[in-house]
């Protein structure tokens, strides 16, 4: 049995070792980013071990009242085992399940909804404040996310797969910012008869916190494209991660226009980014998707079990 104070000490030791001793020795940006993801996980675990009980005690009573208003018996107030944090998490799970089960959704201007938003904001802020980052030692390794290197490697790969392509077919490659769980690059190819001249590469990273992989994504995009849904045209999938440092897929590059912003204040200032046609287009695509994939009946117990499993995974 590991006590909470011991767990915090162990996690802190591991995090400092990774940050100060292991990460500086890593030779590629992929490996260093993998270490950064590990450090982020360790930092959050460390914050939970150190401050979880205090956060739960400070925030729990407010959430207990919100649970009670939704007809849920809170466990925070009666947490006689001393583990307030676990009781707090159970309360939040029960509240989420209540909403998912079809509980009446409160109006956005209702006192309960306003209080829930404020409680959520306070909880997230308390969690983030408790996550103090572990400082990392500087690294002298060379950056491996070099667009010219990737363009050269990809050109050689495509030439091996499609002999009719010209040498050095990738004329320009730009690595898109963001997307920490995937590497995304925009490609311009030399004129050729085999491939479109504008492509997008999407590649798995060594560490993937979301669990999604291009080998799972490509068949879905291919299926949607076959159904006539407006998605990029899938070109090819390479599942072998040793070919280019990670499994990847290529899609045709499309021009997209911003649909709008999440925030009403910004939509007022920038109304040109969104309009009624966007809603009609989105509804038409959803209708086409549902019509094309409709299942008339589910007869067997096995099919029902698969359906229930899918719902559970989505939840």
Short mmCIF file of C-alpha atoms in Angstrom, two decimals:
data_model
loop_
_atom_site.label_atom_id
_atom_site.label_comp_id
_atom_site.label_asym_id
_atom_site.label_seq_id
_atom_site.Cartn_x
_atom_site.Cartn_y
_atom_site.Cartn_z
CA UNK A 1 0.00 0.00 0.00
CA UNK A 2 1.39 3.39 -1.04
CA UNK A 3 0.34 6.39 1.02
CA UNK A 4 -0.68 9.59 -0.76
CA UNK A 5 2.39 11.48 0.46
CA UNK A 6 4.68 8.66 -0.68
CA UNK A 7 2.97 8.55 -4.09
CA UNK A 8 3.58 12.28 -4.57
CA UNK A 9 7.26 11.83 -3.72
CA UNK A 10 7.65 8.92 -6.14
CA UNK A 11 5.91 10.78 -8.97
CA UNK A 12 8.00 13.89 -8.35
CA UNK A 13 11.21 11.82 -8.48
CA UNK A 14 10.17 10.17 -11.75
CA UNK A 15 9.17 13.48 -13.33
CA UNK A 16 12.45 15.16 -12.37
CA UNK A 17 14.46 12.22 -13.69
CA UNK A 18 12.66 12.32 -17.03
CA UNK A 19 12.95 16.11 -17.30
CA UNK A 20 16.52 16.62 -16.12
CA UNK A 21 18.35 13.42 -17.09
CA UNK A 22 16.52 11.48 -19.80
CA UNK A 23 14.94 14.13 -22.03
CA UNK A 24 18.20 16.05 -22.78
CA UNK A 25 19.75 12.84 -24.14
CA UNK A 26 16.98 12.17 -26.65
CA UNK A 27 18.08 12.75 -30.23
CA UNK A 28 14.86 13.41 -32.12
CA UNK A 29 12.00 15.87 -31.70
CA UNK A 30 9.53 12.97 -31.74
CA UNK A 31 11.29 11.39 -28.77
CA UNK A 32 11.47 14.70 -26.91
CA UNK A 33 7.80 15.39 -27.50
CA UNK A 34 7.04 11.88 -26.23
CA UNK A 35 8.95 12.76 -23.07
CA UNK A 36 6.97 15.99 -22.81
CA UNK A 37 3.69 14.05 -22.98
CA UNK A 38 4.92 11.71 -20.26
CA UNK A 39 5.85 14.72 -18.14
CA UNK A 40 2.41 16.25 -18.65
CA UNK A 41 0.73 13.05 -17.46
CA UNK A 42 3.08 12.81 -14.48
CA UNK A 43 2.46 16.45 -13.61
CA UNK A 44 -1.30 15.92 -13.52
CA UNK A 45 -0.98 12.72 -11.49
CA UNK A 46 1.31 14.56 -9.09
CA UNK A 47 -1.18 17.41 -8.76
CA UNK A 48 -3.95 14.92 -8.03
CA UNK A 49 -1.84 13.19 -5.37
CA UNK A 50 -0.83 16.47 -3.72
CA UNK A 51 -3.91 18.64 -4.06
CA UNK A 52 -6.78 16.34 -5.01
CA UNK A 53 -8.25 16.14 -1.53
CA UNK A 54 -7.97 19.89 -0.96
CA UNK A 55 -9.59 20.68 -4.32
CA UNK A 56 -12.40 18.22 -3.64
CA UNK A 57 -12.99 19.64 -0.17
CA UNK A 58 -13.06 23.20 -1.48
CA UNK A 59 -15.22 22.49 -4.54
CA UNK A 60 -17.23 19.50 -3.33
CA UNK A 61 -19.90 21.27 -1.29
CA UNK A 62 -20.86 23.50 -4.19
CA UNK A 63 -21.19 20.50 -6.51
CA UNK A 64 -23.11 18.60 -3.82
CA UNK A 65 -25.79 21.28 -3.92
CA UNK A 66 -25.93 21.08 -7.72
CA UNK A 67 -26.28 17.29 -7.53
CA UNK A 68 -29.05 17.57 -4.98
CA UNK A 69 -30.94 19.96 -7.22
CA UNK A 70 -30.80 17.27 -9.93
CA UNK A 71 -32.08 14.60 -7.56
CA UNK A 72 -28.67 12.96 -6.95
CA UNK A 73 -27.59 11.93 -3.47
CA UNK A 74 -24.09 13.34 -3.04
CA UNK A 75 -21.36 11.29 -1.42
CA UNK A 76 -19.02 14.18 -0.61
CA UNK A 77 -20.90 15.26 2.49
CA UNK A 78 -20.86 11.73 3.94
CA UNK A 79 -17.37 10.65 2.83
CA UNK A 80 -16.54 8.92 6.11
CA UNK A 81 -13.60 7.01 4.59
CA UNK A 82 -11.61 10.23 4.34
CA UNK A 83 -11.39 9.98 0.56
CA UNK A 84 -13.27 13.12 -0.43
CA UNK A 85 -11.67 13.21 -3.87
CA UNK A 86 -13.05 9.79 -4.86
CA UNK A 87 -16.52 10.74 -3.60
CA UNK A 88 -16.31 14.01 -5.53
CA UNK A 89 -15.44 12.16 -8.74
CA UNK A 90 -18.36 9.75 -8.21
CA UNK A 91 -20.69 12.72 -7.80
CA UNK A 92 -19.53 14.23 -11.09
CA UNK A 93 -19.90 10.86 -12.85
CA UNK A 94 -23.46 10.49 -11.54
CA UNK A 95 -24.30 14.01 -12.67
CA UNK A 96 -22.94 13.29 -16.16
CA UNK A 97 -24.90 10.03 -16.33
CA UNK A 98 -28.06 11.86 -15.29
CA UNK A 99 -27.67 14.28 -18.16
CA UNK A 100 -26.78 11.50 -20.60
CA UNK A 101 -29.83 9.49 -19.55
CA UNK A 102 -32.14 12.25 -20.77
CA UNK A 103 -32.60 14.46 -17.75
CA UNK A 104 -34.41 17.71 -18.51
CA UNK A 105 -31.83 20.17 -19.80
CA UNK A 106 -32.00 23.42 -17.92
CA UNK A 107 -32.41 26.62 -19.85
CA UNK A 108 -29.11 28.49 -20.41
CA UNK A 109 -30.42 31.44 -18.40
CA UNK A 110 -31.66 29.36 -15.46
CA UNK A 111 -30.05 29.79 -12.00
CA UNK A 112 -29.01 26.11 -11.94
CA UNK A 113 -27.29 26.33 -15.31
CA UNK A 114 -25.53 29.57 -14.35
CA UNK A 115 -24.34 28.04 -11.10
CA UNK A 116 -23.12 24.89 -12.89
CA UNK A 117 -21.09 26.96 -15.36
CA UNK A 118 -19.52 28.95 -12.54
CA UNK A 119 -18.71 25.78 -10.60
CA UNK A 120 -17.14 24.19 -13.68
CA UNK A 121 -14.99 27.26 -14.27
CA UNK A 122 -13.83 27.33 -10.65
CA UNK A 123 -13.03 23.61 -10.68
CA UNK A 124 -11.00 23.79 -13.89
CA UNK A 125 -9.08 26.80 -12.62
CA UNK A 126 -8.29 25.03 -9.33
CA UNK A 127 -7.04 21.96 -11.19
CA UNK A 128 -4.85 23.95 -13.59
CA UNK A 129 -3.32 26.05 -10.81
CA UNK A 130 -2.33 22.85 -8.98
CA UNK A 131 -0.48 21.48 -12.05
CA UNK A 132 2.95 23.05 -11.69
CA UNK A 133 5.12 22.13 -14.70
CA UNK A 134 8.41 20.33 -14.16
CA UNK A 135 11.29 22.33 -15.64
CA UNK A 136 13.30 20.52 -18.31
CA UNK A 137 17.02 20.69 -18.96
CA UNK A 138 18.04 22.10 -22.36
CA UNK A 139 18.70 19.64 -25.16
CA UNK A 140 21.45 19.81 -27.76
CA UNK A 141 19.84 17.28 -30.11
CA UNK A 142 19.05 18.30 -33.67
CA UNK A 143 15.46 18.94 -34.70
CA UNK A 144 14.13 16.14 -36.92
CA UNK A 145 10.92 17.86 -38.05
CA UNK A 146 12.80 19.41 -40.95
CA UNK A 147 10.48 19.97 -43.94
CA UNK A 148 13.27 19.42 -46.48
CA UNK A 149 14.24 16.09 -44.92
CA UNK A 150 10.63 14.94 -44.79
CA UNK A 151 10.06 16.05 -48.41
CA UNK A 152 13.10 14.08 -49.55
CA UNK A 153 12.04 10.95 -47.63
CA UNK A 154 8.46 11.18 -48.88
CA UNK A 155 9.61 11.69 -52.48
CA UNK A 156 11.69 8.53 -52.28
CA UNK A 157 8.79 6.60 -50.76
CA UNK A 158 6.32 7.71 -53.43
CA UNK A 159 8.81 6.91 -56.19
CA UNK A 160 9.12 3.36 -54.84
CA UNK A 161 5.34 2.93 -54.84
CA UNK A 162 4.64 4.69 -58.14
CA UNK A 163 7.48 4.29 -60.61
CA UNK A 164 5.90 6.66 -63.10
CA UNK A 165 6.39 9.63 -60.77
CA UNK A 166 9.28 12.01 -61.45
CA UNK A 167 12.27 12.09 -59.10
CA UNK A 168 11.93 14.46 -56.13
CA UNK A 169 8.22 14.68 -56.81
CA UNK A 170 7.52 16.66 -53.62
CA UNK A 171 8.26 20.20 -54.73
CA UNK A 172 7.26 21.89 -51.46
CA UNK A 173 6.32 20.70 -47.99
CA UNK A 174 5.05 22.76 -45.08
CA UNK A 175 4.49 21.24 -41.64
CA UNK A 176 1.26 22.58 -40.15
CA UNK A 177 1.44 23.89 -36.57
CA UNK A 178 -0.47 22.19 -33.77
CA UNK A 179 -1.82 18.66 -33.88
CA UNK A 180 0.39 17.23 -31.16
CA UNK A 181 -0.98 13.69 -31.55
CA UNK A 182 -0.50 13.72 -35.34
CA UNK A 183 1.97 15.31 -37.73
CA UNK A 184 0.24 17.19 -40.54
CA UNK A 185 2.05 18.46 -43.63
CA UNK A 186 0.83 20.27 -46.74
CA UNK A 187 2.45 19.04 -49.97
CA UNK A 188 2.87 20.48 -53.43
CA UNK A 189 3.92 17.93 -56.06
CA UNK A 190 5.51 18.34 -59.43
CA UNK A 191 3.08 17.93 -62.36
CA UNK A 192 2.43 14.22 -62.87
CA UNK A 193 -0.22 11.83 -64.17
CA UNK A 194 -0.52 9.64 -61.06
CA UNK A 195 -1.32 11.91 -58.11
CA UNK A 196 -3.03 15.24 -57.41
CA UNK A 197 -0.57 18.09 -57.12
CA UNK A 198 -1.85 19.24 -53.70
CA UNK A 199 -1.88 16.66 -50.91
CA UNK A 200 -2.06 16.48 -47.12
CA UNK A 201 0.01 14.06 -45.07
CA UNK A 202 -1.37 12.93 -41.71
CA UNK A 203 1.03 10.83 -39.63
CA UNK A 204 0.95 9.10 -36.24
CA UNK A 205 3.19 10.44 -33.51
CA UNK A 206 5.15 8.10 -31.20
CA UNK A 207 2.92 9.03 -28.24
CA UNK A 208 -0.80 9.33 -28.85
CA UNK A 209 -2.89 10.49 -25.90
CA UNK A 210 -6.16 10.25 -27.85
CA UNK A 211 -5.63 6.66 -29.00
CA UNK A 212 -6.61 7.48 -32.60
CA UNK A 213 -4.50 6.08 -35.43
CA UNK A 214 -4.43 6.78 -39.15
CA UNK A 215 -5.07 3.08 -39.80
CA UNK A 216 -8.46 3.57 -38.11
CA UNK A 217 -9.19 6.94 -39.74
CA UNK A 218 -8.39 6.09 -43.36
CA UNK A 219 -11.14 3.44 -43.86
CA UNK A 220 -13.71 5.82 -42.38
CA UNK A 221 -12.71 8.67 -44.70
CA UNK A 222 -12.64 6.25 -47.63
CA UNK A 223 -16.15 5.02 -46.76
CA UNK A 224 -17.49 8.56 -46.38
CA UNK A 225 -15.97 9.53 -49.71
CA UNK A 226 -17.62 6.52 -51.36
CA UNK A 227 -20.97 7.60 -49.90
CA UNK A 228 -20.60 11.05 -51.44
CA UNK A 229 -19.99 12.92 -48.20
CA UNK A 230 -17.88 16.02 -48.71
CA UNK A 231 -14.56 14.86 -47.29
CA UNK A 232 -11.07 15.01 -48.80
CA UNK A 233 -10.32 12.31 -51.37
CA UNK A 234 -8.21 9.61 -49.69
CA UNK A 235 -5.12 8.71 -51.73
CA UNK A 236 -3.14 6.06 -49.89
CA UNK A 237 -2.43 4.54 -46.47
CA UNK A 238 0.95 3.36 -45.23
CA UNK A 239 0.46 1.30 -42.04
CA UNK A 240 4.15 0.43 -41.63
CA UNK A 241 5.56 2.94 -39.16
CA UNK A 242 9.16 2.13 -40.07
CA UNK A 243 8.79 3.57 -43.56
CA UNK A 244 8.70 7.23 -42.55
CA UNK A 245 8.90 7.27 -38.76
CA UNK A 246 5.20 6.56 -38.23
CA UNK A 247 2.17 5.20 -40.06
CA UNK A 248 0.66 7.85 -42.34
CA UNK A 249 -1.99 8.55 -44.93
CA UNK A 250 -2.24 10.96 -47.84
CA UNK A 251 -5.38 12.86 -48.83
CA UNK A 252 -6.12 15.40 -51.50
CA UNK A 253 -5.87 18.95 -50.22
CA UNK A 254 -9.13 20.92 -50.30
CA UNK A 255 -9.90 24.57 -49.79
CA UNK A 256 -11.98 25.16 -46.68
CA UNK A 257 -13.67 28.30 -45.42
CA UNK A 258 -14.09 29.03 -41.71
CA UNK A 259 -17.59 28.29 -40.52
CA UNK A 260 -17.39 30.62 -37.56
CA UNK A 261 -16.28 30.90 -33.99
CA UNK A 262 -17.54 29.26 -30.82
CA UNK A 263 -18.18 32.59 -29.12
CA UNK A 264 -21.26 34.71 -29.75
CA UNK A 265 -19.36 37.95 -29.15
CA UNK A 266 -16.94 37.14 -31.98
CA UNK A 267 -19.75 36.06 -34.29
CA UNK A 268 -21.33 39.48 -33.86
CA UNK A 269 -18.09 41.16 -34.92
CA UNK A 270 -17.38 38.71 -37.78
CA UNK A 271 -20.78 37.76 -39.22
CA UNK A 272 -19.37 37.14 -42.69
CA UNK A 273 -17.78 33.86 -41.53
CA UNK A 274 -21.08 32.08 -41.02
CA UNK A 275 -24.62 32.27 -42.29
CA UNK A 276 -27.79 30.28 -42.91
CA UNK A 277 -26.22 28.38 -45.83
CA UNK A 278 -23.68 26.79 -43.52
CA UNK A 279 -26.45 25.30 -41.38
CA UNK A 280 -28.27 24.04 -44.48
CA UNK A 281 -25.07 22.48 -45.86
CA UNK A 282 -24.26 20.81 -42.54
CA UNK A 283 -27.80 19.45 -42.23
CA UNK A 284 -27.71 18.12 -45.79
CA UNK A 285 -24.42 16.30 -45.17
CA UNK A 286 -25.74 14.77 -41.95
CA UNK A 287 -28.93 13.67 -43.69
CA UNK A 288 -26.95 12.09 -46.52
CA UNK A 289 -24.75 10.28 -43.99
CA UNK A 290 -27.72 8.93 -42.01
CA UNK A 291 -29.62 7.85 -45.12
CA UNK A 292 -26.58 6.05 -46.49
CA UNK A 293 -25.75 4.19 -43.27
CA UNK A 294 -29.21 3.47 -41.91
CA UNK A 295 -29.68 0.07 -40.30
CA UNK A 296 -33.26 -1.16 -40.67
CA UNK A 297 -33.24 -3.84 -37.99
CA UNK A 298 -30.92 -5.32 -35.42
CA UNK A 299 -31.96 -8.94 -34.96
CA UNK A 300 -29.17 -10.91 -33.36
CA UNK A 301 -27.99 -10.68 -29.79
CA UNK A 302 -24.43 -10.35 -31.10
CA UNK A 303 -25.35 -7.25 -33.11
CA UNK A 304 -27.06 -5.74 -30.09
CA UNK A 305 -24.00 -6.48 -27.95
CA UNK A 306 -21.75 -4.74 -30.49
CA UNK A 307 -24.09 -1.75 -30.51
CA UNK A 308 -24.09 -1.54 -26.71
CA UNK A 309 -20.31 -1.82 -26.66
CA UNK A 310 -20.01 1.03 -29.15
CA UNK A 311 -22.30 3.22 -27.05
CA UNK A 312 -20.28 2.41 -23.93
CA UNK A 313 -17.01 3.29 -25.67
CA UNK A 314 -18.43 6.56 -26.96
CA UNK A 315 -19.61 7.45 -23.45
#
